[in-house]
mmCIF file of C-alpha atoms and ligand atoms in Angstrom:
data_model
loop_
_atom_site.group_PDB
_atom_site.id
_atom_site.type_symbol
_atom_site.label_atom_id
_atom_site.label_comp_id
_atom_site.label_asym_id
_atom_site.label_seq_id
_atom_site.Cartn_x
_atom_site.Cartn_y
_atom_site.Cartn_z
ATOM 1 C CA MET A 1 93.306 148.753 -65.826
ATOM 2 C CA ALA A 2 90.914 147.588 -65.183
ATOM 3 C CA ALA A 3 94.044 145.991 -66.355
ATOM 4 C CA ARG A 4 91.708 143.201 -67.277
ATOM 5 C CA GLY A 5 87.964 143.300 -67.745
ATOM 6 C CA ALA A 6 86.043 144.505 -64.750
ATOM 7 C CA GLY A 7 84.168 141.987 -62.683
ATOM 8 C CA GLU A 8 86.021 138.862 -63.834
ATOM 9 C CA SER A 9 86.206 137.394 -60.372
ATOM 10 C CA SER A 10 83.445 134.915 -59.710
ATOM 11 C CA ALA A 11 83.925 134.492 -55.962
ATOM 12 C CA GLU A 12 80.511 134.437 -54.311
ATOM 13 C CA THR A 13 81.595 134.822 -50.725
ATOM 14 C CA LEU A 14 84.552 136.281 -48.900
ATOM 15 C CA ALA A 15 87.488 133.934 -48.416
ATOM 16 C CA PRO A 16 87.848 132.482 -44.908
ATOM 17 C CA GLU A 17 90.190 134.215 -42.514
ATOM 18 C CA PRO A 18 93.668 132.664 -42.600
ATOM 19 C CA GLU A 19 94.921 130.807 -39.564
ATOM 20 C CA SER A 20 98.168 132.749 -39.320
ATOM 21 C CA ALA A 21 100.139 135.482 -41.058
ATOM 22 C CA GLY A 22 101.944 132.893 -43.186
ATOM 23 C CA ASP A 23 98.772 131.422 -44.672
ATOM 24 C CA SER A 24 97.686 132.309 -48.163
ATOM 25 C CA PHE A 25 94.659 134.532 -48.420
ATOM 26 C CA VAL A 26 94.364 133.762 -52.109
ATOM 27 C CA ALA A 27 92.805 130.609 -53.559
ATOM 28 C CA ALA A 28 95.038 128.760 -56.024
ATOM 29 C CA GLY A 29 94.787 130.350 -59.460
ATOM 30 C CA SER A 30 92.708 133.280 -58.230
ATOM 31 C CA PRO A 31 93.844 136.858 -58.774
ATOM 32 C CA VAL A 32 94.490 139.520 -56.195
ATOM 33 C CA ASN A 33 92.298 142.442 -57.208
ATOM 34 C CA VAL A 34 93.443 145.987 -56.614
ATOM 35 C CA LEU A 35 90.577 148.464 -56.347
ATOM 36 C CA TRP A 36 92.255 151.828 -56.790
ATOM 37 C CA MET A 37 90.084 154.821 -55.963
ATOM 38 C CA THR A 38 91.262 158.104 -57.422
ATOM 39 C CA SER A 39 88.233 159.971 -56.165
ATOM 40 C CA GLY A 40 89.848 161.301 -53.017
ATOM 41 C CA LEU A 41 90.840 164.950 -53.077
ATOM 42 C CA GLY A 42 93.980 164.777 -55.166
ATOM 43 C CA CYS A 43 95.454 165.158 -58.615
ATOM 44 C CA ASP A 44 95.791 161.528 -59.849
ATOM 45 C CA GLY A 45 99.548 162.117 -59.771
ATOM 46 C CA ASP A 46 100.307 158.796 -58.107
ATOM 47 C CA SER A 47 98.471 156.851 -60.802
ATOM 48 C CA ILE A 48 100.403 158.763 -63.445
ATOM 49 C CA ALA A 49 103.684 158.330 -61.567
ATOM 50 C CA MET A 50 103.183 154.573 -61.418
ATOM 51 C CA THR A 51 103.316 154.354 -65.213
ATOM 52 C CA ALA A 52 107.002 155.372 -64.945
ATOM 53 C CA ALA A 53 107.933 152.534 -62.595
ATOM 54 C CA THR A 54 110.785 150.312 -63.741
ATOM 55 C CA ASN A 55 111.736 148.190 -60.743
ATOM 56 C CA PRO A 56 109.325 146.497 -60.831
ATOM 57 C CA SER A 57 107.406 148.029 -63.696
ATOM 58 C CA LEU A 58 103.639 148.127 -63.813
ATOM 59 C CA GLU A 59 103.834 145.597 -66.653
ATOM 60 C CA ASP A 60 105.985 143.310 -64.465
ATOM 61 C CA LEU A 61 103.345 143.453 -61.792
ATOM 62 C CA LEU A 62 100.467 142.684 -64.130
ATOM 63 C CA ARG A 63 102.307 139.895 -65.923
ATOM 64 C CA GLY A 64 103.459 138.236 -62.690
ATOM 65 C CA CYS A 65 107.167 139.091 -62.472
ATOM 66 C CA PHE A 66 107.792 137.059 -59.348
ATOM 67 C CA PRO A 67 107.725 133.247 -59.380
ATOM 68 C CA GLY A 68 104.695 131.962 -57.554
ATOM 69 C CA MET A 69 102.916 135.278 -57.308
ATOM 70 C CA PRO A 70 99.194 135.260 -58.045
ATOM 71 C CA PRO A 71 97.768 137.186 -61.004
ATOM 72 C CA VAL A 72 97.072 140.847 -60.268
ATOM 73 C CA ILE A 73 94.191 142.850 -61.691
ATOM 74 C CA ILE A 74 94.182 146.596 -61.136
ATOM 75 C CA TYR A 75 90.949 148.545 -61.402
ATOM 76 C CA ASN A 76 91.917 152.189 -61.759
ATOM 77 C CA PRO A 77 89.739 154.775 -63.540
ATOM 78 C CA VAL A 78 92.768 156.666 -64.873
ATOM 79 C CA PHE A 79 93.957 153.637 -66.851
ATOM 80 C CA ALA A 80 90.688 151.868 -67.553
ATOM 81 C CA TYR A 81 89.461 151.401 -71.065
ATOM 82 C CA GLU A 82 86.093 150.262 -69.732
ATOM 83 C CA THR A 83 83.624 153.062 -68.997
ATOM 84 C CA GLY A 84 80.281 153.569 -67.251
ATOM 85 C CA ASP A 85 78.498 150.501 -65.909
ATOM 86 C CA GLU A 86 81.132 148.185 -67.318
ATOM 87 C CA PHE A 87 83.836 149.874 -65.242
ATOM 88 C CA MET A 88 81.657 150.202 -62.138
ATOM 89 C CA ARG A 89 80.738 146.491 -62.057
ATOM 90 C CA ALA A 90 83.866 145.496 -60.095
ATOM 91 C CA TRP A 91 83.181 148.121 -57.447
ATOM 92 C CA PHE A 92 79.612 146.995 -56.863
ATOM 93 C CA ASP A 93 80.796 143.359 -56.878
ATOM 94 C CA ALA A 94 83.415 144.136 -54.243
ATOM 95 C CA ALA A 95 80.909 145.954 -52.061
ATOM 96 C CA ALA A 96 78.618 142.909 -52.354
ATOM 97 C CA GLY A 97 81.390 140.488 -51.365
ATOM 98 C CA LYS A 98 81.704 138.995 -54.854
ATOM 99 C CA LEU A 99 85.236 140.204 -55.594
ATOM 100 C CA ASP A 100 87.691 138.710 -53.199
ATOM 101 C CA PRO A 101 90.387 139.109 -52.097
ATOM 102 C CA PHE A 102 91.114 142.708 -52.926
ATOM 103 C CA ILE A 103 93.487 145.433 -51.860
ATOM 104 C CA LEU A 104 91.759 148.772 -51.475
ATOM 105 C CA VAL A 105 93.907 151.690 -52.610
ATOM 106 C CA LEU A 106 92.904 155.267 -51.915
ATOM 107 C CA GLU A 107 94.520 158.128 -53.819
ATOM 108 C CA GLY A 108 93.662 161.631 -52.614
ATOM 109 C CA SER A 109 92.527 162.795 -49.202
ATOM 110 C CA VAL A 110 89.195 162.066 -47.531
ATOM 111 C CA PRO A 111 86.878 165.077 -47.361
ATOM 112 C CA ASN A 112 84.603 165.693 -44.422
ATOM 113 C CA GLU A 113 81.142 165.002 -45.832
ATOM 114 C CA GLU A 114 79.634 166.009 -42.469
ATOM 115 C CA ILE A 115 80.208 169.611 -43.535
ATOM 116 C CA ASN A 116 79.329 169.432 -47.218
ATOM 117 C CA GLY A 117 76.318 171.724 -47.086
ATOM 118 C CA ASP A 118 73.784 170.753 -49.720
ATOM 119 C CA GLY A 119 76.195 168.889 -51.966
ATOM 120 C CA HIS A 120 79.164 166.600 -51.652
ATOM 121 C CA TRP A 121 82.919 167.047 -51.921
ATOM 122 C CA ALA A 122 83.898 163.925 -53.858
ATOM 123 C CA ALA A 123 82.105 161.005 -55.473
ATOM 124 C CA PHE A 124 82.191 158.449 -58.231
ATOM 125 C CA GLY A 125 79.521 156.190 -59.650
ATOM 126 C CA ILE A 126 75.753 156.550 -59.359
ATOM 127 C CA ASP A 127 73.574 154.765 -56.834
ATOM 128 C CA PRO A 128 71.084 152.819 -59.008
ATOM 129 C CA SER A 129 68.319 153.081 -56.431
ATOM 130 C CA SER A 130 68.535 156.822 -55.719
ATOM 131 C CA GLY A 131 70.175 158.096 -58.898
ATOM 132 C CA GLU A 132 72.533 160.116 -56.655
ATOM 133 C CA PRO A 133 76.333 160.155 -56.839
ATOM 134 C CA ILE A 134 78.046 157.771 -54.406
ATOM 135 C CA THR A 135 80.507 159.708 -52.302
ATOM 136 C CA THR A 136 84.092 158.635 -51.871
ATOM 137 C CA ASN A 137 83.434 158.306 -48.153
ATOM 138 C CA THR A 138 80.535 155.926 -48.808
ATOM 139 C CA TRP A 139 82.786 153.762 -50.984
ATOM 140 C CA ILE A 140 85.397 153.696 -48.201
ATOM 141 C CA ASP A 141 82.714 152.711 -45.671
ATOM 142 C CA ARG A 142 81.480 149.941 -47.969
ATOM 143 C CA LEU A 143 84.808 148.566 -49.145
ATOM 144 C CA ALA A 144 87.282 148.971 -46.261
ATOM 145 C CA PRO A 145 85.605 146.320 -44.051
ATOM 146 C CA LYS A 146 85.810 143.811 -46.921
ATOM 147 C CA ALA A 147 89.373 144.611 -48.036
ATOM 148 C CA ALA A 148 92.169 142.164 -47.300
ATOM 149 C CA ALA A 149 94.606 145.082 -47.104
ATOM 150 C CA VAL A 150 94.448 148.837 -47.538
ATOM 151 C CA LEU A 151 96.985 151.177 -49.093
ATOM 152 C CA ALA A 152 96.855 154.960 -48.778
ATOM 153 C CA VAL A 153 98.918 156.038 -51.767
ATOM 154 C CA GLY A 154 100.331 159.542 -51.779
ATOM 155 C CA THR A 155 100.636 162.062 -48.973
ATOM 156 C CA CYS A 156 97.039 163.259 -49.508
ATOM 157 C CA ALA A 157 95.613 159.804 -48.777
ATOM 158 C CA ALA A 158 98.144 159.110 -46.035
ATOM 159 C CA TYR A 159 97.982 162.361 -44.078
ATOM 160 C CA GLY A 160 95.731 164.818 -45.924
ATOM 161 C CA GLY A 161 98.476 166.600 -47.844
ATOM 162 C CA ILE A 162 97.836 169.777 -49.801
ATOM 163 C CA PRO A 163 93.995 169.512 -49.776
ATOM 164 C CA ALA A 164 94.178 169.377 -45.965
ATOM 165 C CA MET A 165 96.374 172.427 -45.482
ATOM 166 C CA ARG A 166 95.407 175.295 -43.213
ATOM 167 C CA ASN A 167 92.291 177.232 -44.296
ATOM 168 C CA ASN A 168 90.978 174.488 -46.609
ATOM 169 C CA PRO A 169 87.157 174.402 -46.806
ATOM 170 C CA THR A 170 86.645 170.628 -47.061
ATOM 171 C CA GLY A 171 87.908 169.376 -43.691
ATOM 172 C CA ALA A 172 90.123 166.981 -45.661
ATOM 173 C CA MET A 173 92.095 164.306 -43.820
ATOM 174 C CA GLY A 174 94.144 161.167 -44.375
ATOM 175 C CA LEU A 175 92.606 157.701 -44.540
ATOM 176 C CA ARG A 176 93.864 156.768 -41.056
ATOM 177 C CA ASP A 177 92.408 160.005 -39.719
ATOM 178 C CA TYR A 178 89.080 158.900 -41.197
ATOM 179 C CA LEU A 179 89.059 155.188 -40.312
ATOM 180 C CA GLY A 180 91.151 155.488 -37.144
ATOM 181 C CA TRP A 181 94.877 155.063 -36.627
ATOM 182 C CA ASP A 182 94.310 151.655 -34.992
ATOM 183 C CA TRP A 183 92.070 150.395 -37.792
ATOM 184 C CA THR A 184 93.081 147.070 -39.320
ATOM 185 C CA SER A 185 91.794 145.070 -42.260
ATOM 186 C CA ARG A 186 90.185 141.612 -42.237
ATOM 187 C CA ARG A 187 93.730 140.315 -42.582
ATOM 188 C CA ALA A 188 94.606 142.246 -39.385
ATOM 189 C CA LEU A 189 96.846 144.540 -41.408
ATOM 190 C CA PRO A 190 97.156 148.256 -40.629
ATOM 191 C CA ILE A 191 96.767 150.792 -43.423
ATOM 192 C CA VAL A 192 100.010 151.274 -45.322
ATOM 193 C CA ASN A 193 100.823 154.977 -45.666
ATOM 194 C CA LEU A 194 102.862 155.270 -48.849
ATOM 195 C CA ALA A 195 103.789 158.924 -48.713
ATOM 196 C CA GLY A 196 105.026 161.205 -51.479
ATOM 197 C CA CYS A 197 103.629 163.982 -53.620
ATOM 198 C CA PRO A 198 103.579 162.054 -55.839
ATOM 199 C CA VAL A 199 105.013 158.782 -54.603
ATOM 200 C CA GLN A 200 108.247 157.690 -56.269
ATOM 201 C CA PRO A 201 107.065 155.260 -58.994
ATOM 202 C CA ASP A 202 109.042 152.179 -57.929
ATOM 203 C CA ASN A 203 107.958 152.704 -54.324
ATOM 204 C CA ILE A 204 104.371 152.188 -55.513
ATOM 205 C CA THR A 205 104.884 149.025 -57.545
ATOM 206 C CA GLU A 206 107.290 147.537 -55.000
ATOM 207 C CA THR A 207 104.876 148.110 -52.120
ATOM 208 C CA LEU A 208 101.955 146.699 -54.086
ATOM 209 C CA LEU A 209 104.065 143.661 -54.988
ATOM 210 C CA CYS A 210 104.990 143.124 -51.314
ATOM 211 C CA MET A 211 101.346 143.367 -50.298
ATOM 212 C CA VAL A 212 100.285 140.885 -52.993
ATOM 213 C CA LEU A 213 103.042 138.443 -52.009
ATOM 214 C CA HIS A 214 102.021 138.698 -48.382
ATOM 215 C CA LEU A 215 98.389 137.965 -49.173
ATOM 216 C CA ALA A 216 99.563 134.992 -51.218
ATOM 217 C CA GLY A 217 101.416 133.706 -48.155
ATOM 218 C CA ILE A 218 104.905 133.989 -49.671
ATOM 219 C CA GLY A 219 106.154 137.190 -48.081
ATOM 220 C CA PRO A 220 106.075 139.044 -44.779
ATOM 221 C CA ALA A 221 103.690 141.870 -44.052
ATOM 222 C CA VAL A 222 105.088 145.295 -44.888
ATOM 223 C CA ALA A 223 106.832 146.570 -41.753
ATOM 224 C CA LEU A 224 105.694 150.091 -40.928
ATOM 225 C CA ASP A 225 107.168 152.970 -38.956
ATOM 226 C CA GLU A 226 105.176 154.888 -36.376
ATOM 227 C CA GLN A 227 103.660 157.116 -39.069
ATOM 228 C CA GLY A 228 102.461 154.039 -40.969
ATOM 229 C CA ARG A 229 105.101 154.283 -43.724
ATOM 230 C CA PRO A 230 107.039 151.243 -44.982
ATOM 231 C CA GLU A 231 110.188 151.163 -42.827
ATOM 232 C CA ARG A 232 112.385 149.888 -45.613
ATOM 233 C CA ILE A 233 111.529 152.854 -47.823
ATOM 234 C CA PHE A 234 111.392 155.598 -45.205
ATOM 235 C CA GLY A 235 114.076 154.490 -42.773
ATOM 236 C CA ARG A 236 116.605 157.161 -43.765
ATOM 237 C CA THR A 237 116.516 160.874 -44.366
ATOM 238 C CA ALA A 238 116.858 162.372 -47.839
ATOM 239 C CA HIS A 239 120.013 164.080 -46.588
ATOM 240 C CA GLU A 240 121.669 160.805 -45.586
ATOM 241 C CA SER A 241 121.614 159.530 -49.138
ATOM 242 C CA CYS A 242 121.765 162.782 -51.147
ATOM 243 C CA ASN A 243 124.668 163.007 -53.557
ATOM 244 C CA ARG A 244 125.425 166.492 -52.136
ATOM 245 C CA ALA A 245 125.721 165.281 -48.538
ATOM 246 C CA GLY A 246 129.511 165.119 -48.801
ATOM 247 C CA LEU A 247 129.562 168.824 -49.696
ATOM 248 C CA ALA A 248 127.297 169.600 -46.758
ATOM 249 C CA GLU A 249 129.719 167.718 -44.533
ATOM 250 C CA HIS A 250 132.412 170.159 -45.683
ATOM 251 C CA GLY A 251 130.257 173.203 -45.073
ATOM 252 C CA GLN A 252 129.796 173.837 -48.823
ATOM 253 C CA PHE A 253 126.384 175.461 -49.338
ATOM 254 C CA SER A 254 124.825 176.959 -52.451
ATOM 255 C CA GLU A 255 123.900 180.628 -52.283
ATOM 256 C CA THR A 256 122.231 180.506 -55.723
ATOM 257 C CA HIS A 257 120.731 177.729 -57.805
ATOM 258 C CA GLY A 258 122.868 175.769 -60.178
ATOM 259 C CA ASP A 259 126.309 175.581 -58.564
ATOM 260 C CA GLY A 260 126.012 171.960 -57.455
ATOM 261 C CA ARG A 261 126.582 172.390 -53.727
ATOM 262 C CA CYS A 262 124.272 171.533 -50.813
ATOM 263 C CA LEU A 263 120.886 173.244 -51.129
ATOM 264 C CA VAL A 264 120.002 173.642 -47.477
ATOM 265 C CA LYS A 265 120.448 177.431 -47.493
ATOM 266 C CA LEU A 266 118.020 177.581 -50.416
ATOM 267 C CA GLY A 267 115.362 175.849 -48.358
ATOM 268 C CA CYS A 268 116.144 172.115 -48.719
ATOM 269 C CA LYS A 269 114.492 170.185 -45.888
ATOM 270 C CA GLY A 270 116.437 166.965 -46.598
ATOM 271 C CA PRO A 271 118.123 166.718 -43.172
ATOM 272 C CA VAL A 272 114.773 166.244 -41.415
ATOM 273 C CA VAL A 273 112.777 164.400 -44.097
ATOM 274 C CA LYS A 274 112.365 160.652 -44.403
ATOM 275 C CA CYS A 275 112.560 159.759 -48.070
ATOM 276 C CA ASN A 276 114.509 157.351 -50.282
ATOM 277 C CA VAL A 277 114.243 159.359 -53.509
ATOM 278 C CA PRO A 278 117.883 160.557 -53.514
ATOM 279 C CA THR A 279 118.890 156.897 -53.345
ATOM 280 C CA ARG A 280 116.360 155.497 -55.749
ATOM 281 C CA GLY A 281 116.204 158.332 -58.245
ATOM 282 C CA TRP A 282 112.954 159.075 -59.969
ATOM 283 C CA ILE A 283 112.779 157.083 -63.196
ATOM 284 C CA ASN A 284 115.012 154.056 -63.658
ATOM 285 C CA GLY A 285 117.497 155.403 -61.120
ATOM 286 C CA VAL A 286 117.812 158.835 -62.747
ATOM 287 C CA GLY A 287 116.898 162.111 -61.031
ATOM 288 C CA GLY A 288 115.718 162.533 -57.463
ATOM 289 C CA CYS A 289 115.003 166.065 -56.159
ATOM 290 C CA PRO A 290 118.199 167.344 -54.432
ATOM 291 C CA ASN A 291 120.418 165.060 -56.515
ATOM 292 C CA VAL A 292 119.503 167.153 -59.538
ATOM 293 C CA GLY A 293 119.201 170.596 -57.984
ATOM 294 C CA GLY A 294 115.671 170.759 -56.592
ATOM 295 C CA ILE A 295 115.233 171.392 -52.900
ATOM 296 C CA CYS A 296 113.506 168.715 -50.859
ATOM 297 C CA MET A 297 110.094 170.140 -49.933
ATOM 298 C CA ALA A 298 109.314 167.382 -47.405
ATOM 299 C CA CYS A 299 106.474 165.949 -49.455
ATOM 300 C CA THR A 300 106.583 162.586 -47.647
ATOM 301 C CA MET A 301 106.065 164.056 -44.201
ATOM 302 C CA PRO A 302 102.827 164.135 -42.179
ATOM 303 C CA GLY A 303 103.132 167.898 -41.640
ATOM 304 C CA PHE A 304 103.446 168.642 -45.368
ATOM 305 C CA PRO A 305 102.901 171.303 -46.609
ATOM 306 C CA ASP A 306 102.163 173.755 -43.764
ATOM 307 C CA ARG A 307 105.036 172.753 -41.499
ATOM 308 C CA TYR A 308 107.602 173.348 -44.251
ATOM 309 C CA MET A 309 106.419 176.585 -45.811
ATOM 310 C CA PRO A 310 107.745 178.808 -47.236
ATOM 311 C CA PHE A 311 109.532 176.073 -49.135
ATOM 312 C CA VAL A 312 112.359 178.160 -50.525
ATOM 313 C CA GLU A 313 113.607 179.567 -47.243
ATOM 314 C CA PRO A 314 115.746 177.746 -44.692
ATOM 315 C CA ASP A 315 113.956 177.120 -41.419
ATOM 316 C CA LEU A 316 115.525 177.453 -37.976
ATOM 317 C CA SER A 317 117.072 173.979 -37.944
ATOM 318 C CA ALA A 318 118.622 174.590 -41.368
ATOM 319 C CA ARG A 319 120.077 177.911 -40.188
ATOM 320 C CA LEU A 320 121.511 176.261 -37.091
ATOM 321 C CA TYR A 321 122.884 173.445 -39.208
ATOM 322 C CA THR A 322 124.613 175.672 -41.728
ATOM 323 C CA THR A 323 125.972 177.954 -39.008
ATOM 324 C CA ALA A 324 127.369 175.025 -37.045
ATOM 325 C CA ALA A 325 128.761 173.380 -40.144
ATOM 326 C CA ARG A 326 130.328 176.615 -41.353
ATOM 327 C CA PHE A 327 132.118 177.504 -38.133
ATOM 328 C CA SER A 328 132.978 174.183 -36.580
ATOM 329 C CA TYR A 329 132.979 170.631 -37.799
ATOM 330 C CA GLY A 330 132.671 171.249 -41.553
ATOM 331 C CA PRO A 331 135.529 173.706 -42.112
ATOM 332 C CA VAL A 332 137.875 171.905 -39.713
ATOM 333 C CA LEU A 333 137.217 168.588 -41.393
ATOM 334 C CA ARG A 334 137.636 170.147 -44.841
ATOM 335 C CA TYR A 335 140.956 171.755 -43.859
ATOM 336 C CA LEU A 336 142.389 168.526 -42.455
ATOM 337 C CA ARG A 337 141.135 166.447 -45.356
ATOM 338 C CA GLU A 338 142.491 168.832 -47.961
ATOM 339 C CA LEU A 339 145.829 168.848 -46.114
ATOM 340 C CA ARG A 340 145.937 165.047 -46.250
ATOM 341 C CA ILE A 341 144.948 165.068 -49.896
ATOM 342 C CA ARG A 342 147.680 167.610 -50.747
ATOM 343 C CA THR A 343 150.429 165.920 -48.759
ATOM 344 C CA THR A 344 149.547 162.243 -49.017
ATOM 345 C CA TYR A 345 146.897 161.175 -51.502
ATOM 346 C CA ASP A 346 147.450 163.585 -54.380
ATOM 347 C CA VAL A 347 151.209 163.041 -54.804
ATOM 348 C CA GLU A 348 153.339 160.481 -56.592
ATOM 349 C CA PRO A 349 155.435 158.004 -54.591
ATOM 350 C CA ALA A 350 158.861 159.442 -53.725
ATOM 351 C CA TRP A 351 160.895 156.857 -55.652
ATOM 352 C CA ARG A 352 159.548 157.984 -59.004
ATOM 353 C CA ARG A 353 162.380 160.388 -59.859
ATOM 354 C CA ARG A 354 165.766 160.473 -61.516
ATOM 355 C CA SER A 355 168.411 159.023 -59.220
ATOM 356 C CA ASP A 356 171.590 156.995 -59.305
ATOM 357 C CA ARG A 357 170.078 154.676 -56.741
ATOM 358 C CA LEU A 358 167.106 152.343 -56.741
ATOM 359 C CA GLU A 359 164.730 153.518 -54.000
ATOM 360 C CA THR A 360 161.686 151.386 -54.603
ATOM 361 C CA GLY A 361 162.481 148.987 -51.790
ATOM 362 C CA TYR A 362 163.232 146.166 -54.226
ATOM 363 C CA SER A 363 165.585 143.485 -53.011
ATOM 364 C CA GLU A 364 167.141 140.606 -54.936
ATOM 365 C CA PRO A 365 165.333 137.289 -54.486
ATOM 366 C CA GLY A 366 166.952 135.493 -51.601
ATOM 367 C CA SER A 367 168.940 138.566 -50.526
ATOM 368 C CA ARG A 368 167.147 138.790 -47.196
ATOM 369 C CA ALA A 369 167.799 135.195 -46.432
ATOM 370 C CA ALA A 370 171.442 135.838 -47.224
HETATM 371 S S1 LIG B 401 120.875 169.302 -50.868
HETATM 372 FE FE1 LIG B 401 119.411 168.862 -49.157
HETATM 373 S S2 LIG B 401 119.425 166.635 -48.956
HETATM 374 FE FE2 LIG B 401 121.222 167.194 -50.198
HETATM 375 S S3 LIG B 401 122.928 167.408 -48.757
HETATM 376 FE FE3 LIG B 401 121.997 169.442 -48.909
HETATM 377 S S4 LIG B 401 120.459 169.534 -47.253
HETATM 378 FE FE4 LIG B 401 121.010 167.387 -47.548
HETATM 379 S S1 LIG B 402 113.344 164.293 -51.734
HETATM 380 FE FE1 LIG B 402 111.879 165.589 -50.615
HETATM 381 S S2 LIG B 402 110.645 166.645 -52.204
HETATM 382 FE FE2 LIG B 402 111.710 164.897 -53.176
HETATM 383 S S3 LIG B 402 110.245 163.170 -53.101
HETATM 384 FE FE3 LIG B 402 111.545 163.042 -51.247
HETATM 385 S S4 LIG B 402 110.420 164.183 -49.665
HETATM 386 FE FE4 LIG B 402 109.528 164.771 -51.640
#
């Protein structure tokens, strides 16, 4: 917030490497610091999104919602009430090995400062010796080797995102593209790619919590898929958990916005996009792109946005899908299911009618024995 005053850690040297993944990386009573850089090429949308988290909330995280978890201090310029040198102190301390352990978070993509001409693409803070701005890339070079864990938050930081789309002038890239896909932290942890544009709020706080618990030795490392995303969050497609998937199964597709059917013919990319937002909703379980009528634009995917443009038109796989669903499986299934509903599930039992005989199947107690 510096959710507490900057530079409160008094560690003089980096903590020793743990013996194994189960060991704590955090001294008893010490906080886990989160140094959150928003100076990548981005919009600060992930920082803003995190303020809407409810499960756990940002306040839960800062107050220590989980028994045994260490205190957490987040240094983020969007939230900080410290300014100038007071805010920058933690960053210089971390670069000097005096703030430890810390999780380095990058928000926004990494520009290519090799091609910056006479200026620079992104920076924050001033170098006291030269009086020049310190580039984002310099901060990454200084801090990444000292970080216990690294989180690339948002699709820009993870894969480059919108600033890295075709014809951009900055040579922007994701953090793994910059540091190397095999790069690992002092804790031997790979960079966590938490994708989304922005990231779903609870996905941010939950992932941070898991990383903190792991560093404290009371939780496993975040398991990642081959694109570096948390498996638990990105293990299913948006389509698999969309509340319109049942309509898609029946070949029911919207031709215009607002009629509540599957949106794939309007450009929804849900069938090929890994994202848990339709399951988790957006704020406190409410909302979630296709659930509420917005097409999935594939914002969690490494190829976003170029691979999925134009957003509002179905691509080849969507056309094949809707054609197949319309002429084969979907309509046949719908016909048979509606037949069963009409003849079996949507009718009263036969004995509920006027009759001079009891037809419920009732028999007098003991009558069978007799
Ligand atoms: S709206 Fe999108 S995510 Fe939902 S069922 Fe249709 S294609 Fe799948
Ligand atoms: S459902 Fe699609 S557009 Fe919405 S957050 Fe997930 S990937 Fe992004």
